[in-house]
XYZ file of N, CA and C in Angstrom:
360
model
N 111.287 107.719 113.497
C 110.414 108.041 112.382
C 111.277 108.551 111.233
N 111.008 108.071 110.052
C 111.751 108.457 108.855
C 111.064 109.649 108.207
N 111.737 110.786 108.170
C 111.200 111.990 107.537
C 111.959 112.253 106.251
N 111.378 111.847 105.131
C 112.048 112.038 103.849
C 111.706 113.400 103.276
N 112.639 114.017 102.562
C 112.403 115.311 101.940
C 111.322 115.235 100.872
N 110.708 116.371 100.586
C 109.644 116.398 99.577
C 110.164 116.662 98.172
N 111.316 117.304 98.047
C 111.899 117.540 96.727
C 112.761 116.342 96.361
N 112.513 115.781 95.180
C 113.230 114.579 94.743
C 113.909 114.886 93.416
N 115.209 114.628 93.358
C 116.001 114.899 92.162
C 116.606 113.594 91.656
N 116.485 113.362 90.351
C 117.007 112.158 89.709
C 118.203 112.542 88.852
N 119.352 111.950 89.120
C 120.565 112.203 88.336
C 120.563 111.264 87.128
N 120.620 111.825 85.928
C 120.568 111.024 84.707
C 121.941 110.491 84.294
N 122.983 110.898 84.993
C 124.340 110.434 84.704
C 124.562 109.103 85.423
N 125.015 108.047 84.713
C 125.301 106.770 85.398
C 126.311 106.972 86.530
N 126.051 106.311 87.647
C 126.835 106.522 88.863
C 127.616 105.271 89.232
N 128.859 105.467 89.610
C 129.684 104.388 90.145
C 129.173 104.109 91.561
N 128.622 102.934 91.791
C 128.004 102.623 93.078
C 129.007 102.412 94.204
N 130.300 102.517 93.895
C 131.294 102.503 94.962
C 131.341 103.846 95.669
N 130.740 104.876 95.055
C 130.710 106.197 95.678
C 129.859 106.130 96.944
N 130.308 106.853 97.936
C 129.560 106.906 99.183
C 129.130 108.352 99.415
N 129.058 108.767 100.647
C 128.512 110.073 100.997
C 129.170 111.221 100.245
N 130.486 111.343 100.351
C 131.178 112.480 99.746
C 131.115 112.463 98.221
N 131.288 111.293 97.613
C 131.230 111.183 96.156
C 129.851 111.514 95.610
N 128.815 111.015 96.260
C 127.448 111.328 95.817
C 127.121 112.799 96.053
N 127.630 113.340 97.142
C 127.411 114.756 97.429
C 128.051 115.627 96.350
N 129.265 115.254 95.905
C 129.924 115.999 94.822
C 129.132 115.876 93.516
N 128.577 114.695 93.229
C 127.761 114.526 92.020
C 126.505 115.397 92.086
N 125.934 115.491 93.273
C 124.744 116.320 93.463
C 125.061 117.777 93.137
N 126.204 118.241 93.596
C 126.600 119.625 93.339
C 126.976 119.833 91.872
N 127.704 118.887 91.281
C 128.202 119.048 89.912
C 127.111 118.875 88.861
N 126.302 117.830 88.985
C 125.334 117.510 87.935
C 123.934 118.058 88.195
N 123.526 118.089 89.439
C 122.170 118.545 89.756
C 122.133 119.990 90.228
N 123.335 120.553 90.489
C 123.462 121.937 90.944
C 122.612 122.195 92.183
N 122.644 121.241 93.117
C 121.903 121.341 94.371
C 122.856 121.079 95.525
N 122.519 121.631 96.676
C 123.274 121.388 97.894
C 122.488 120.381 98.726
N 123.073 119.256 99.034
C 122.406 118.198 99.793
C 121.900 118.728 101.130
N 122.643 119.633 101.743
C 122.281 120.144 103.058
C 121.045 121.037 103.033
N 120.639 121.496 101.850
C 119.427 122.312 101.718
C 118.166 121.456 101.728
N 118.328 120.168 101.744
C 117.173 119.267 101.721
C 117.003 118.678 100.338
N 116.185 117.696 100.250
C 115.955 117.017 98.990
C 116.432 115.577 99.070
N 115.869 114.767 98.220
C 116.230 113.360 98.096
C 116.850 113.207 96.719
N 118.037 112.629 96.655
C 118.794 112.550 95.412
C 118.928 111.095 94.994
N 118.520 110.792 93.757
C 118.421 109.422 93.258
C 119.506 109.196 92.209
N 120.257 108.081 92.363
C 121.344 107.739 91.457
C 121.200 106.290 91.006
N 121.458 106.029 89.708
C 121.453 104.674 89.150
C 122.835 104.343 88.610
N 123.184 103.060 88.660
C 124.442 102.643 88.043
C 124.241 102.442 86.536
N 125.320 102.151 85.828
C 125.276 102.010 84.370
C 124.384 100.849 83.925
N 124.438 99.721 84.658
C 123.625 98.547 84.303
C 122.169 98.689 84.742
N 121.879 99.729 85.514
C 120.533 100.061 85.963
C 119.924 99.017 86.899
N 120.778 98.239 87.570
C 120.240 97.241 88.507
C 120.489 97.627 89.966
N 121.074 98.808 90.179
C 121.344 99.293 91.535
C 120.946 100.755 91.628
N 120.412 101.108 92.772
C 119.942 102.477 92.981
C 120.373 102.933 94.372
N 120.768 104.204 94.455
C 121.101 104.816 95.739
C 120.306 106.101 95.877
N 119.820 106.323 97.086
C 119.139 107.557 97.425
C 119.936 108.218 98.542
N 120.247 109.483 98.356
C 121.021 110.248 99.327
C 120.153 111.386 99.835
N 120.178 111.611 101.158
C 119.441 112.741 101.716
C 120.048 113.161 103.048
N 119.762 114.414 103.415
C 120.204 114.958 104.695
C 119.105 114.690 105.704
N 119.460 114.042 106.806
C 118.479 113.641 107.814
C 118.673 114.424 109.110
N 118.556 115.744 109.031
C 118.603 116.673 110.162
C 119.935 116.730 110.895
N 120.629 115.623 111.043
C 121.895 115.666 111.772
C 122.995 114.862 111.078
N 122.733 114.424 109.861
C 123.741 113.680 109.110
C 123.197 113.207 107.779
N 124.096 112.796 106.906
C 123.698 112.264 105.607
C 123.265 110.810 105.754
N 122.304 110.397 104.937
C 121.832 109.017 104.939
C 121.785 108.517 103.500
N 122.090 107.242 103.332
C 122.029 106.590 102.018
C 121.118 105.378 102.120
N 120.232 105.247 101.127
C 119.404 104.048 100.970
C 119.894 103.397 99.678
N 120.165 102.089 99.713
C 120.797 101.404 98.585
C 120.052 100.103 98.322
N 119.783 99.815 97.045
C 119.107 98.572 96.693
C 119.722 97.987 95.436
N 119.919 96.646 95.446
C 120.401 95.897 94.281
C 119.293 94.948 93.868
N 118.907 95.009 92.596
C 117.891 94.086 92.086
C 118.529 92.744 91.760
N 117.854 91.675 92.074
C 118.329 90.334 91.729
C 117.988 89.990 90.275
N 116.946 90.600 89.748
C 116.561 90.417 88.345
C 115.898 91.711 87.876
N 116.069 92.039 86.602
C 115.440 93.229 86.049
C 116.291 94.473 86.225
N 115.727 95.593 85.800
C 116.438 96.870 85.869
C 115.465 97.974 86.263
N 116.057 99.080 86.700
C 115.301 100.312 86.908
C 115.282 101.074 85.599
N 114.348 101.976 85.462
C 114.272 102.794 84.259
C 115.181 104.009 84.407
N 116.040 104.219 83.404
C 116.842 105.444 83.386
C 116.020 106.505 82.684
N 115.725 107.552 83.378
C 114.968 108.649 82.802
C 115.901 109.521 81.981
N 115.383 110.088 80.926
C 116.215 110.938 80.074
C 115.860 112.400 80.308
N 116.826 113.237 80.028
C 116.626 114.673 80.168
C 117.130 115.348 78.896
N 116.746 116.598 78.678
C 117.224 117.315 77.494
C 118.749 117.401 77.467
N 119.307 117.567 76.287
C 120.755 117.664 76.102
C 121.347 118.729 77.015
N 122.408 118.373 77.713
C 123.083 119.313 78.597
C 122.502 119.393 80.002
N 121.367 118.770 80.231
C 120.743 118.745 81.555
C 121.010 117.361 82.148
N 121.492 117.304 83.387
C 121.886 116.032 83.994
C 120.973 115.596 85.122
N 119.827 116.245 85.251
C 118.939 115.863 86.333
C 117.506 116.251 86.063
N 116.626 115.577 86.766
C 115.194 115.836 86.673
C 114.621 115.919 88.075
N 113.543 116.655 88.219
C 112.843 116.667 89.495
C 111.646 115.724 89.368
N 111.482 114.856 90.360
C 110.410 113.865 90.360
C 109.420 114.147 91.474
N 108.213 113.632 91.302
C 107.244 113.647 92.394
C 107.445 112.374 93.218
N 106.883 112.333 94.397
C 106.994 111.133 95.222
C 106.296 109.956 94.549
N 105.234 110.226 93.804
C 104.535 109.174 93.059
C 105.436 108.590 91.979
N 106.147 109.471 91.245
C 107.065 109.003 90.205
C 108.166 108.136 90.799
N 108.698 108.533 91.956
C 109.741 107.741 92.606
C 109.193 106.375 93.012
N 107.999 106.342 93.561
C 107.398 105.065 93.961
C 107.211 104.155 92.749
N 106.750 104.700 91.631
C 106.566 103.913 90.407
C 107.914 103.408 89.893
N 108.925 104.275 89.910
C 110.268 103.894 89.465
C 110.797 102.736 90.300
N 110.644 102.820 91.618
C 111.136 101.765 92.509
C 110.373 100.457 92.330
N 109.130 100.534 91.872
C 108.319 99.333 91.639
C 108.539 98.737 90.252
N 109.347 99.398 89.419
C 109.652 98.869 88.101
C 108.654 99.258 87.024
N 107.872 100.279 87.261
C 106.877 100.725 86.283
C 107.505 101.770 85.371
N 107.325 101.607 84.061
C 107.878 102.512 83.061
C 107.106 103.829 83.103
N 107.777 104.899 83.489
C 107.108 106.187 83.629
C 106.670 106.785 82.297
N 107.320 106.389 81.204
C 106.926 106.937 79.901
C 105.630 106.322 79.395
N 105.253 105.161 79.908
C 104.020 104.518 79.447
C 102.835 104.756 80.387
N 103.079 105.447 81.493
C 102.007 105.714 82.445
C 101.086 106.778 81.870
N 99.803 106.495 81.880
C 98.820 107.486 81.435
C 98.288 108.215 82.658
N 98.476 109.511 82.655
C 98.015 110.320 83.776
C 96.664 110.930 83.436
N 95.757 110.833 84.363
C 94.433 111.398 84.171
C 94.484 112.893 84.454
N 93.623 113.629 83.801
C 93.590 115.073 83.938
C 93.262 115.455 85.377
N 94.006 116.416 85.912
C 93.802 116.944 87.250
C 93.896 118.463 87.200
N 93.245 119.110 88.129
C 93.317 120.563 88.243
C 94.694 120.969 88.733
N 95.255 121.988 88.097
C 96.538 122.529 88.524
C 96.441 124.039 88.532
N 96.977 124.631 89.568
C 97.007 126.077 89.641
C 98.086 126.560 88.685
N 97.705 127.445 87.781
C 98.696 127.972 86.832
C 99.459 129.102 87.507
N 100.779 129.079 87.319
C 101.621 130.113 87.900
C 101.647 131.314 86.973
N 101.387 132.482 87.545
C 101.415 133.715 86.752
C 102.848 134.164 86.595
N 103.219 134.521 85.379
C 104.562 134.968 85.098
C 104.593 136.486 85.149
N 105.468 137.021 85.954
C 105.608 138.459 86.072
C 106.488 138.972 84.949
N 106.040 140.000 84.256
C 106.809 140.568 83.132
C 107.399 141.917 83.488
N 107.473 142.241 84.768
C 108.018 143.553 85.150
C 109.507 143.567 85.214
């Protein structure tokens, strides 16, 4: 059974797809400021945006999922200046993998619990 992490991080820096476990792990630490061993699914795109790698810790070792498109590209998401990563929902990842432009998706209003900010 495949148990994927619930936290998903997208690296906005183009990735050399020759990188494997250690190289992607270093990118995760350097650009996303996350530790792969703490859990999470880490998404990387190459410069041409036709290849994607997902890296995650699978309880007893690192795992990589890799896909090359025969036609078309994935969408490179942008982040504010100086930020090299974004956190995605599982729905956003599914849309990204299906080739749907996340900036053009219209989201319907849903109830959200507002987080109270402590000022103490």
